[in-house]
Coordinates of C-alpha atoms in Angstrom, one line a residue:
Chain A
M1 CA 101.3 57.5 74.5
A2 CA 97.5 58.3 74.9
M3 CA 96.4 61.3 72.8
I4 CA 93.3 63.6 71.7
A5 CA 93.5 64.3 67.9
F6 CA 92.1 67.1 66.2
G7 CA 91.4 67.6 62.5
S8 CA 89.5 70.0 60.5
A9 CA 88.8 69.7 56.7
I10 CA 90.0 72.8 54.8
T11 CA 88.4 74.6 51.8
K12 CA 89.8 78.1 52.5
P13 CA 92.9 78.2 54.5
E14 CA 92.5 82.1 55.9
V15 CA 89.3 80.8 57.4
Y16 CA 91.5 77.9 59.3
R17 CA 94.2 79.9 60.1
R18 CA 91.9 82.3 61.6
Y19 CA 89.1 80.5 63.3
A20 CA 90.2 77.0 64.0
E21 CA 94.1 77.0 64.6
P22 CA 94.2 79.3 67.5
G23 CA 91.1 77.3 68.7
I24 CA 93.0 73.8 68.5
R25 CA 96.3 75.3 69.7
L26 CA 94.4 76.4 73.1
G27 CA 92.5 72.9 73.2
A28 CA 95.3 71.1 72.4
E29 CA 98.0 69.3 74.4
A30 CA 101.5 68.5 74.0
G31 CA 101.5 65.4 72.5
S32 CA 98.2 66.0 70.2
E33 CA 98.2 64.9 66.4
V34 CA 96.3 67.6 64.3
F35 CA 95.5 67.1 60.7
A36 CA 94.7 69.9 59.0
M37 CA 93.6 68.4 55.9
P38 CA 92.7 69.9 52.9
S39 CA 89.0 68.9 51.5
V40 CA 88.8 65.9 49.4
G41 CA 85.6 66.7 47.8
S42 CA 82.2 66.3 50.4
I43 CA 82.4 66.7 54.8
F44 CA 81.5 63.2 54.4
A45 CA 84.7 61.9 52.2
S46 CA 86.9 64.4 54.2
Y47 CA 85.7 63.3 57.4
N48 CA 86.4 59.6 56.4
A49 CA 89.9 60.8 55.2
L50 CA 90.7 62.1 58.8
I51 CA 89.5 59.3 60.4
D52 CA 91.7 57.0 58.5
Q53 CA 94.5 59.0 59.8
A54 CA 93.6 59.1 63.3
R55 CA 93.3 55.0 62.9
A56 CA 96.9 55.1 62.3
C57 CA 97.7 56.7 65.5
E58 CA 98.4 54.6 68.4
E59 CA 96.5 54.9 72.0
L60 CA 94.3 57.6 70.5
E61 CA 92.0 58.6 73.4
A62 CA 89.5 60.9 70.4
L63 CA 89.0 62.7 67.3
V64 CA 88.2 66.2 67.5
L65 CA 86.8 67.3 64.3
V66 CA 86.6 70.7 64.4
H67 CA 84.5 73.1 60.9
Q68 CA 87.2 75.6 60.0
D69 CA 85.5 78.7 60.9
A70 CA 85.1 77.0 64.7
T71 CA 86.9 78.1 67.2
I72 CA 87.4 76.0 70.5
V73 CA 87.5 78.7 73.5
D74 CA 88.3 76.4 76.4
A75 CA 91.4 75.5 77.9
H76 CA 90.8 72.5 79.2
F77 CA 88.8 71.0 76.1
C78 CA 91.2 67.6 77.0
E79 CA 90.0 67.7 80.2
V80 CA 86.4 67.7 79.6
V81 CA 86.8 65.7 76.9
R82 CA 88.5 63.1 78.8
G83 CA 85.3 62.9 81.2
A84 CA 82.8 62.9 78.6
L85 CA 84.1 59.5 77.5
A86 CA 85.1 58.1 80.2
D87 CA 82.2 56.2 79.7
P88 CA 83.0 53.5 77.2
E89 CA 79.3 53.9 75.8
V90 CA 80.0 57.2 74.3
G91 CA 80.2 57.1 70.6
I92 CA 80.3 60.7 70.3
V93 CA 80.4 64.1 72.1
G94 CA 79.8 67.6 71.2
C95 CA 78.6 70.8 72.9
V96 CA 75.5 71.5 71.1
G97 CA 72.7 68.8 71.1
A98 CA 68.7 68.1 70.6
I99 CA 66.5 65.1 71.6
D100 CA 63.2 64.1 70.4
V101 CA 65.4 64.6 66.9
R102 CA 63.1 63.7 63.9
S103 CA 65.8 65.4 60.6
I104 CA 68.6 67.2 59.8
A105 CA 66.6 70.2 61.1
W106 CA 68.3 69.3 64.9
W107 CA 66.9 72.7 66.2
E108 CA 63.3 71.5 65.6
G109 CA 63.9 69.1 68.6
S110 CA 63.7 69.8 72.1
V111 CA 67.6 71.6 72.5
T112 CA 69.3 70.8 75.9
L113 CA 72.6 72.0 75.3
A114 CA 73.7 75.1 73.3
S115 CA 77.4 76.4 74.2
F116 CA 78.6 78.2 71.7
V117 CA 78.5 82.2 70.3
H118 CA 77.3 82.7 66.4
R119 CA 79.8 85.1 65.5
Y120 CA 78.2 86.7 62.7
H121 CA 80.3 89.4 60.1
E122 CA 77.5 91.0 57.8
H123 CA 75.3 94.5 59.4
G124 CA 79.2 95.4 60.8
G125 CA 79.1 92.0 62.9
G126 CA 78.2 90.8 66.0
D127 CA 77.9 87.8 68.3
L128 CA 74.4 85.9 69.3
P129 CA 75.4 83.7 72.4
A130 CA 73.5 80.4 72.6
F131 CA 70.8 79.8 75.8
S132 CA 73.9 77.9 77.8
W133 CA 76.7 80.2 76.5
V134 CA 76.6 81.3 80.0
W135 CA 75.7 78.4 83.1
E136 CA 74.2 80.9 85.3
E137 CA 72.0 82.5 82.9
A138 CA 70.8 79.2 81.0
P139 CA 66.9 78.0 80.7
P140 CA 66.2 75.3 83.2
Y141 CA 65.7 72.6 80.2
A142 CA 69.6 73.1 79.7
R143 CA 71.8 70.3 80.5
L144 CA 74.6 68.0 79.8
G145 CA 73.7 64.4 78.7
E146 CA 72.3 62.0 76.3
V147 CA 71.2 63.7 73.6
D148 CA 69.8 62.2 70.1
T149 CA 72.0 64.1 67.8
L150 CA 74.7 67.0 67.9
D151 CA 75.4 69.8 65.8
G152 CA 78.7 68.9 63.5
F153 CA 80.8 72.1 63.9
L154 CA 82.7 70.6 66.7
L155 CA 82.7 66.8 66.8
V156 CA 84.4 64.4 69.2
L157 CA 84.1 60.7 68.4
S158 CA 85.7 58.0 70.5
P159 CA 88.0 55.4 69.7
W160 CA 85.4 53.2 69.3
A161 CA 83.7 55.7 66.8
V162 CA 86.8 55.7 64.8
E163 CA 87.8 52.3 64.4
N164 CA 84.2 51.1 63.2
L165 CA 81.9 54.1 61.7
R166 CA 81.9 55.9 58.7
F167 CA 80.5 59.0 57.2
D168 CA 77.7 57.7 54.7
E169 CA 78.9 59.9 51.4
S170 CA 75.8 58.2 49.4
L171 CA 74.6 61.4 51.5
G172 CA 75.4 64.4 49.5
Q173 CA 78.1 67.1 49.9
F174 CA 77.6 68.7 53.5
H175 CA 74.3 68.9 55.1
G176 CA 73.1 65.9 57.7
Y177 CA 76.7 64.3 58.4
D178 CA 76.4 65.2 61.7
F179 CA 72.9 64.0 62.4
D180 CA 73.1 60.6 60.1
F181 CA 76.6 59.5 62.0
C182 CA 75.0 60.2 65.3
L183 CA 72.4 57.7 64.3
Q184 CA 74.6 55.4 63.0
V185 CA 76.8 55.4 66.5
R186 CA 73.0 55.5 68.3
A187 CA 72.0 52.2 65.7
A188 CA 75.4 50.7 67.4
G189 CA 74.0 51.2 70.6
K190 CA 76.5 53.9 71.7
K191 CA 75.2 57.1 73.1
A192 CA 75.6 60.6 71.8
V193 CA 76.4 63.1 74.6
T194 CA 76.9 66.7 75.1
A195 CA 80.1 68.0 77.3
D196 CA 80.5 71.3 79.0
F197 CA 83.1 73.2 76.4
R198 CA 82.4 76.1 74.4
A199 CA 83.1 77.0 71.5
I200 CA 82.3 80.2 68.4
H201 CA 81.3 79.2 65.0
N202 CA 82.1 82.0 62.8
H203 CA 79.4 82.0 60.0
A204 CA 76.7 83.9 58.1
L205 CA 73.5 84.1 59.6
E206 CA 71.9 82.6 56.7
P207 CA 71.7 79.0 57.3
F208 CA 72.5 78.1 53.7
D209 CA 73.4 79.9 50.3
D210 CA 70.5 77.4 48.4
P211 CA 68.5 75.3 49.9
E212 CA 68.1 72.5 47.6
P213 CA 70.9 70.6 48.6
W214 CA 69.8 70.8 52.2
I215 CA 66.3 69.7 51.1
Q216 CA 67.4 66.6 49.5
A217 CA 69.8 65.9 52.3
H218 CA 66.7 65.8 54.6
V219 CA 64.6 63.4 52.4
R220 CA 67.9 60.9 51.9
I221 CA 68.3 61.3 55.8
A222 CA 64.7 60.7 56.3
E223 CA 64.3 57.7 53.9
K224 CA 67.6 55.8 55.1
W225 CA 66.6 56.0 58.8
D226 CA 62.3 55.4 58.5
G227 CA 61.9 52.5 60.5
R228 CA 65.4 52.3 61.6
I229 CA 65.4 54.6 64.6
P230 CA 62.3 55.7 66.6
G231 CA 60.2 58.9 65.3
V232 CA 62.9 59.7 62.1
G233 CA 61.5 60.2 59.1
T234 CA 58.0 59.2 61.0
G235 CA 54.9 61.4 61.0
A236 CA 51.6 61.3 62.5
G237 CA 48.6 60.6 59.5
S238 CA 48.4 59.5 55.9
W239 CA 51.3 60.2 53.7
E240 CA 48.2 63.0 51.9
D241 CA 47.6 64.3 55.6
R242 CA 51.5 64.7 56.2
A243 CA 52.0 66.2 53.0
R244 CA 49.4 68.6 53.3
R245 CA 50.5 69.7 57.1
A246 CA 53.7 70.3 55.9
E247 CA 53.0 72.4 52.7
A248 CA 50.7 74.6 54.6
D249 CA 53.5 74.9 57.8
R250 CA 55.6 75.6 54.8
D251 CA 54.0 78.5 53.5
A252 CA 53.7 79.6 56.8
A253 CA 56.7 80.2 57.5
R254 CA 57.2 81.7 54.6
V255 CA 54.3 83.9 55.4
V256 CA 56.0 84.8 58.5
D257 CA 59.2 85.6 56.8
H258 CA 57.0 87.9 54.5
T259 CA 56.1 89.3 57.8
N260 CA 59.3 89.7 59.6
A261 CA 60.4 91.7 56.3
L262 CA 57.6 94.1 56.6
Q263 CA 57.9 95.0 60.2
Y264 CA 62.3 95.1 59.7
A265 CA 61.0 97.5 56.9
A266 CA 58.5 99.5 59.2
R267 CA 61.4 99.8 62.0
V268 CA 64.0 101.0 60.0
Q269 CA 61.3 103.4 58.8
E270 CA 60.8 104.5 61.7
V271 CA 64.8 104.7 63.1
Q272 CA 65.2 106.6 59.8
R273 CA 62.7 108.8 60.8
G274 CA 64.1 109.9 64.1
I275 CA 67.7 110.5 62.1
D276 CA 65.8 112.5 60.0
E277 CA 63.8 114.8 62.1
M278 CA 67.2 115.4 64.5
R279 CA 68.8 116.4 61.8
E280 CA 66.6 118.6 60.4
S281 CA 65.9 120.2 64.0
I282 CA 67.1 123.9 64.8
S283 CA 69.4 122.3 67.3
W284 CA 71.2 120.4 65.2
R285 CA 72.1 122.8 62.4
L286 CA 73.3 125.2 64.8
T287 CA 75.6 123.0 66.1
A288 CA 77.1 121.9 62.9
P289 CA 80.2 123.9 63.0
L290 CA 81.2 122.3 66.3
R291 CA 80.7 119.1 64.6
R292 CA 82.6 120.3 61.7
W293 CA 85.3 121.1 63.9
R294 CA 85.7 118.2 66.1
G295 CA 84.9 116.0 62.9
G296 CA 86.9 117.8 60.4
G297 CA 83.8 117.1 58.0
A298 CA 80.5 118.4 56.9
G299 CA 78.7 118.1 60.3
G300 CA 76.5 115.4 58.6
G301 CA 77.3 113.3 61.6
T302 CA 78.3 110.3 59.6
T303 CA 81.7 111.8 59.1
P304 CA 84.5 109.4 60.5
R305 CA 86.2 111.3 63.4
L306 CA 90.0 111.5 62.8
P307 CA 92.6 111.8 65.2
L308 CA 93.8 115.2 65.7
R309 CA 97.2 114.9 64.2
A310 CA 95.2 113.1 61.1
R311 CA 93.3 116.0 60.9
L312 CA 96.1 118.8 61.4
A313 CA 97.6 117.0 58.6
R314 CA 94.7 117.0 56.5
S315 CA 94.0 121.1 57.1
E316 CA 98.0 121.6 56.3
T317 CA 97.4 119.5 52.8
R318 CA 94.5 122.0 52.0
D319 CA 96.4 125.2 52.9
R320 CA 99.2 124.1 50.8
Chain B
M1 CA 24.8 100.9 38.4
I2 CA 27.9 99.9 40.2
A3 CA 27.1 98.8 44.2
F4 CA 28.9 98.4 47.1
G5 CA 29.6 96.0 50.0
C6 CA 31.0 95.1 52.8
A7 CA 30.6 92.8 55.9
I8 CA 30.9 94.0 59.2
S9 CA 32.3 92.5 62.4
E10 CA 33.5 95.9 64.0
P11 CA 31.9 99.2 62.8
D12 CA 34.8 101.4 63.3
P13 CA 36.8 100.1 61.0
Y14 CA 34.0 100.2 58.2
R15 CA 33.5 103.7 59.7
R16 CA 37.4 104.9 59.1
Y17 CA 38.2 103.1 56.1
A18 CA 35.9 100.9 53.7
E19 CA 32.9 103.7 54.1
P20 CA 35.2 106.9 52.7
G21 CA 36.5 104.8 50.2
I22 CA 33.2 103.7 49.1
K23 CA 31.9 107.8 49.0
R24 CA 34.5 108.9 47.4
A25 CA 34.0 106.0 44.8
A26 CA 30.1 105.4 44.3
E27 CA 28.6 107.7 42.3
P28 CA 24.7 109.3 42.3
D29 CA 23.0 105.7 41.7
S30 CA 25.4 103.2 43.2
A31 CA 23.6 101.5 45.9
I32 CA 25.3 100.4 49.3
F33 CA 25.0 97.1 51.6
P34 CA 27.0 97.4 54.7
F35 CA 25.3 94.6 56.4
A36 CA 26.2 92.4 59.6
S37 CA 28.3 90.1 58.8
V38 CA 27.0 86.5 59.5
G39 CA 28.4 82.9 60.0
T40 CA 31.3 82.1 57.5
I41 CA 32.6 84.9 55.4
G42 CA 30.7 82.7 52.1
R43 CA 27.1 83.2 53.8
S44 CA 28.0 86.8 54.4
Y45 CA 29.2 87.5 50.9
N46 CA 26.3 85.2 49.7
L47 CA 24.3 87.7 51.5
L48 CA 25.7 90.5 49.4
L49 CA 25.3 89.1 46.4
D50 CA 21.6 88.1 47.0
A51 CA 20.9 91.9 47.1
A52 CA 22.6 93.0 44.7
A53 CA 21.3 90.4 42.1
A54 CA 18.2 92.1 43.0
H55 CA 19.2 95.0 41.1
E56 CA 18.1 94.4 37.2
D57 CA 20.6 97.6 36.2
L58 CA 23.7 96.2 38.2
E59 CA 26.8 96.5 36.8
A60 CA 29.3 95.8 39.1
L61 CA 29.5 94.6 42.8
V62 CA 32.3 95.5 44.7
I63 CA 32.8 93.7 47.9
L64 CA 35.3 95.5 50.4
H65 CA 37.2 94.3 53.6
P66 CA 36.4 96.6 56.0
H67 CA 39.7 97.5 56.8
T68 CA 40.0 98.5 52.5
E69 CA 40.1 101.7 51.7
I70 CA 38.9 102.9 48.0
T71 CA 41.6 106.2 47.2
D72 CA 40.5 105.8 43.8
P73 CA 37.9 108.2 42.8
S74 CA 37.8 106.6 39.1
L75 CA 37.1 103.1 40.5
G76 CA 33.9 102.9 38.3
A77 CA 35.2 103.7 35.2
K78 CA 38.1 101.6 35.4
L79 CA 35.9 98.7 36.6
R80 CA 33.8 99.1 33.5
E81 CA 36.9 99.0 31.3
A82 CA 38.0 96.0 32.9
L83 CA 34.1 94.4 32.8
A84 CA 34.1 95.6 29.2
D85 CA 35.1 92.2 28.2
P86 CA 31.8 90.0 28.9
E87 CA 34.3 86.9 29.6
V88 CA 35.8 88.8 33.2
A89 CA 33.7 87.6 36.0
V90 CA 36.1 89.4 38.9
V91 CA 38.5 92.3 39.2
G92 CA 40.3 92.8 42.0
C93 CA 44.0 94.7 43.3
A94 CA 46.2 91.9 43.4
G95 CA 46.6 88.5 42.1
A96 CA 48.7 86.1 40.9
T97 CA 49.1 83.2 38.3
G98 CA 51.1 80.2 38.8
V99 CA 48.9 79.2 42.3
R100 CA 48.9 76.3 43.9
S101 CA 47.8 77.2 47.3
I102 CA 46.0 79.9 49.2
A103 CA 49.6 81.1 49.5
W104 CA 49.2 82.2 46.1
W105 CA 51.8 85.4 46.6
D106 CA 53.8 82.6 46.0
G107 CA 52.6 82.5 42.6
A108 CA 53.7 85.6 39.8
V109 CA 52.0 88.5 41.7
S110 CA 50.4 91.4 39.9
A111 CA 49.3 94.1 42.0
G112 CA 47.6 97.6 41.2
P113 CA 49.3 101.2 43.4
I114 CA 47.9 99.4 46.6
T115 CA 49.2 101.3 49.6
Q116 CA 49.5 99.2 52.8
R117 CA 49.0 101.5 56.1
Y118 CA 50.1 100.1 59.6
V119 CA 49.9 101.7 63.0
E120 CA 52.8 99.9 64.7
Y121 CA 56.3 101.6 65.2
H122 CA 54.3 104.9 65.3
G123 CA 52.9 104.1 62.2
G124 CA 53.6 104.5 58.0
E125 CA 53.0 103.1 54.9
V126 CA 54.6 100.8 52.6
P127 CA 54.0 99.7 48.9
G128 CA 51.3 96.4 49.2
F129 CA 52.3 93.3 47.9
A130 CA 56.3 94.9 47.4
W131 CA 57.4 91.9 49.2
A132 CA 56.1 89.6 46.4
H133 CA 58.1 91.3 43.5
P134 CA 54.7 92.3 41.9
T135 CA 54.2 93.1 38.3
P136 CA 52.0 96.1 37.5
A137 CA 48.4 95.6 37.0
P138 CA 46.8 95.2 35.0
A139 CA 46.9 91.1 33.9
E140 CA 44.7 88.2 33.8
V141 CA 45.4 85.9 36.9
E142 CA 44.4 83.0 38.4
V143 CA 42.9 84.4 41.9
V144 CA 42.6 88.0 43.2
D145 CA 43.4 88.4 47.0
G146 CA 39.8 89.1 48.9
F147 CA 40.5 92.6 50.2
L148 CA 38.7 94.2 47.1
L149 CA 36.6 91.8 44.7
A150 CA 34.4 93.6 42.2
L151 CA 32.3 91.0 40.1
S152 CA 30.2 91.2 37.2
P153 CA 26.6 91.0 37.1
W154 CA 27.1 87.4 35.7
A155 CA 28.8 86.1 38.5
V156 CA 26.4 87.9 41.5
R157 CA 23.7 86.0 39.5
N158 CA 25.1 82.7 38.9
L159 CA 28.0 81.7 41.5
R160 CA 28.0 81.6 45.5
F161 CA 31.0 81.7 48.2
D162 CA 31.3 78.2 49.7
E163 CA 29.9 78.8 53.0
G164 CA 31.6 75.2 54.1
L165 CA 34.9 77.0 54.4
M166 CA 34.9 77.7 58.1
F167 CA 38.2 79.2 59.1
G168 CA 37.8 82.7 56.8
H169 CA 40.9 82.2 55.0
G170 CA 41.1 80.7 51.1
F171 CA 37.6 82.2 50.2
D172 CA 39.0 84.5 47.6
L173 CA 41.0 81.5 46.1
D174 CA 38.1 79.4 45.8
F175 CA 35.8 81.7 44.6
C176 CA 38.2 82.6 41.9
M177 CA 38.5 78.5 41.2
V178 CA 35.1 78.1 40.3
V179 CA 35.0 81.3 38.1
R180 CA 37.3 80.0 36.3
Q181 CA 36.1 76.9 36.3
A182 CA 32.7 78.0 34.4
G183 CA 35.3 79.2 32.2
R184 CA 35.4 82.9 33.0
K185 CA 38.5 85.7 33.8
V186 CA 39.9 86.5 36.9
V187 CA 42.1 90.1 36.4
T188 CA 43.7 92.6 38.3
A189 CA 43.1 96.2 37.6
E190 CA 45.0 99.3 38.0
L191 CA 42.8 100.6 41.0
E192 CA 44.0 102.9 43.7
V193 CA 43.0 101.3 47.2
T194 CA 44.8 101.8 50.7
H195 CA 44.8 98.6 52.8
H196 CA 44.9 99.5 56.6
R197 CA 46.3 96.5 58.6
A198 CA 48.6 95.3 60.9
L199 CA 52.1 94.6 59.0
E200 CA 51.4 90.9 60.8
L201 CA 50.2 89.8 57.3
I202 CA 48.7 86.8 58.7
S203 CA 47.5 87.1 62.7
D204 CA 45.7 83.6 63.2
L205 CA 48.5 81.1 61.5
E206 CA 47.1 78.1 63.2
L207 CA 43.5 78.7 61.4
W208 CA 45.4 79.8 58.2
V209 CA 47.0 76.2 57.9
E210 CA 43.9 74.7 58.2
S211 CA 42.3 76.7 55.5
H212 CA 45.4 75.5 53.4
I213 CA 44.8 71.9 54.1
V214 CA 41.2 72.3 53.6
I215 CA 41.5 74.0 50.1
G216 CA 44.2 71.7 49.2
R217 CA 42.1 68.8 49.5
K218 CA 39.0 70.4 47.7
W219 CA 40.9 71.4 44.8
E220 CA 43.6 68.9 44.9
G221 CA 45.1 68.1 41.4
K222 CA 43.1 71.3 39.8
L223 CA 44.8 74.2 41.4
P224 CA 46.8 76.2 38.2
G225 CA 50.3 75.3 39.5
Q226 CA 49.8 71.9 40.1
D227 CA 50.7 69.3 37.5
G228 CA 47.5 67.5 37.9
P229 CA 46.5 65.1 40.4
T230 CA 49.3 63.6 42.5
V231 CA 50.8 60.5 41.9
D232 CA 53.2 59.8 45.2
W233 CA 51.9 61.2 48.6
K234 CA 55.2 59.6 50.1
A235 CA 57.5 61.2 47.7
R236 CA 55.2 64.6 47.9
A237 CA 55.5 64.3 51.9
R238 CA 59.0 63.7 52.2
R239 CA 59.6 66.9 49.6
A240 CA 56.8 69.3 52.3
E241 CA 58.4 68.0 54.9
A242 CA 62.0 68.9 54.0
E243 CA 61.1 72.4 52.2
R244 CA 59.3 73.3 55.6
E245 CA 61.9 73.3 58.0
A246 CA 64.0 74.6 55.7
A247 CA 61.3 77.6 55.4
R248 CA 61.8 77.8 59.1
A249 CA 65.1 77.9 59.4
I250 CA 65.4 80.6 56.2
A251 CA 62.8 82.7 58.3
Y252 CA 64.2 82.5 61.3
S253 CA 68.3 83.6 60.2
R254 CA 66.7 86.5 57.9
R255 CA 64.8 87.8 61.1
L256 CA 68.4 87.3 62.4
A257 CA 69.5 89.5 59.6
F258 CA 67.1 91.8 59.8
D259 CA 67.1 92.5 63.7
A260 CA 71.2 93.3 63.1
G261 CA 70.3 95.8 60.5
V262 CA 68.2 97.5 62.6
E263 CA 70.8 97.2 65.1
T264 CA 72.6 99.4 63.3
L265 CA 70.4 102.1 62.7
E266 CA 69.6 102.7 65.7
K267 CA 73.5 102.7 67.0
Q268 CA 73.6 105.1 64.4
L269 CA 70.7 107.0 66.1
T270 CA 72.1 106.9 69.6
G271 CA 75.5 107.7 68.4
L272 CA 73.9 111.0 67.1
T273 CA 72.2 111.8 70.6
E274 CA 75.3 111.3 72.1
T275 CA 77.2 114.0 70.6
P276 CA 78.7 116.6 73.0
S277 CA 76.6 119.8 70.6
W278 CA 73.3 117.6 71.1
R279 CA 74.0 117.3 74.5
L280 CA 74.9 121.0 74.7
T281 CA 71.8 122.1 73.2
A282 CA 69.3 120.0 75.2
P283 CA 68.0 122.3 77.0
L284 CA 67.4 124.3 74.2
R285 CA 65.0 121.5 73.1
L286 CA 63.5 121.4 76.6
A287 CA 62.7 125.1 76.4
N288 CA 61.1 124.3 73.1
R289 CA 58.8 121.8 74.2
L290 CA 57.4 123.7 77.5
R291 CA 56.7 126.8 75.0
H292 CA 54.8 124.8 72.8
G293 CA 53.0 122.9 75.9
L294 CA 52.4 126.8 76.8
Q295 CA 50.6 127.6 73.6
A296 CA 48.8 124.5 73.1
R297 CA 46.8 125.2 76.8
R298 CA 46.3 128.8 75.7
Q299 CA 44.7 127.9 72.6
P300 CA 40.9 128.1 73.1
P301 CA 39.0 124.9 73.0
A302 CA 37.6 124.3 69.4
A303 CA 33.9 124.8 68.6
A304 CA 31.7 121.9 69.5

């Protein structure tokens, strides 16, 4: 029986259980195979192991590769995937993609679709919906269709891709596997396309703990594809021109980062000033007993408000 | 005699910041050269050098950016101390070693007690260059920031700023490179200054990028943090392009983190203003504001 399989390479089982598993449960169908496999080293090697498992499935319609921290939120996921793969020229599908991509920094290209929420847990947590999360609010350049590359947190491989391609394990541990795979698809004459399904990606705000492996992957992939796919690894001017401009642009990006840090410090000072002024005001001090009574605290305004029963229990304990 | 010079493109910042600082630091015999800026920074500063060089008793020429306010009444004594070493040709407030480009702050930074005062977000101040994690001055460095340059008489009489640097950035690194090529020293000193400037460190990044390229070409292989002339430009380009995109990604994600941090604080403030006690006392605050307004109106106007 035809079937869409799901695979995830797991380094942290609790993360998989919390994020990927519920999404797979929502998106999968009754006959779907789910390969929840402990990682076997790099993501390249792990995804190849998942491809090997999927190859063994008869009548495979697609292999969905989900990061352990990604959650599919689309109940009609399989239906959408089938729609996208109805074109036999399509080799890979995703929900975030871009055109004119020249390096593993695909976001530096012209992004055409980003139907996901970036959910972070720093600073008490928050959601950053990407631009096409809600179609009604999407910008004019948001559209479905063929792209140069897809973001790898949720990839759907066609049976052709499963049968004919492998992730390139020589490229490193993690970064660039998605871009390289999409380039392989395109080099073989097939298409990478975006489709109308959505997901939540739970990860830190910082893009990487250590930029060095990312930089290494960037260089390796540029070397691998320069001259094979138009635009990739190429640039205007001589190598010296490119080096000088890139170094200047890099340092400019760092200046912007320093500026952001300064602006942050200034904004924090401003808000903190507001809080301090308020706490030092006569009316705030005047009403401190009221807050003490309501919060059971010192009237500072930051003491968590306890339920009445808990407050009573606490005062009873004190009385004893 | 310690002379002071400033190339002025807008009079107002000079009057507000540089001039009061010069008055604070100047000695009775100090010469002061507030000249209108002319052409590039290099040309404007060379005009100041020419004026100062004419003074036989010159001990130092302090070149200030109009937004730099000297807050150190002992500036003269500190400069004399730094320039007591005849090898020292340039003294500044902040500088660095391990410099590879006009982004000298990416090296190991040394800085004196600098304050950056800004007007955004209802104004405030932060320690200057805190974002570069400086070690305290004094120190011998390879470059100092051009917002305050104190030049020895030797430097004034023997060196010139490069008038061909068209984009306004990197003149300080270029001048310090010339100084060091001549075998002299560049140092930071514990000079107290306030730099009145926007939080945005560089407002014209495109020109800054062009300056970066021009200075890089001019000093290729000679900048102190470089390992000699480049042999493999392709490898350097590949590396730089990757680092550029990593730097952009990091800056973007840190911006998101900053926004999230501020949002948390703003929520805290909003939470406080929404408490029943704060709302209860709103009429009190309104009355207080009205009272202050009335008082202000009743006060007689200040004598002209």
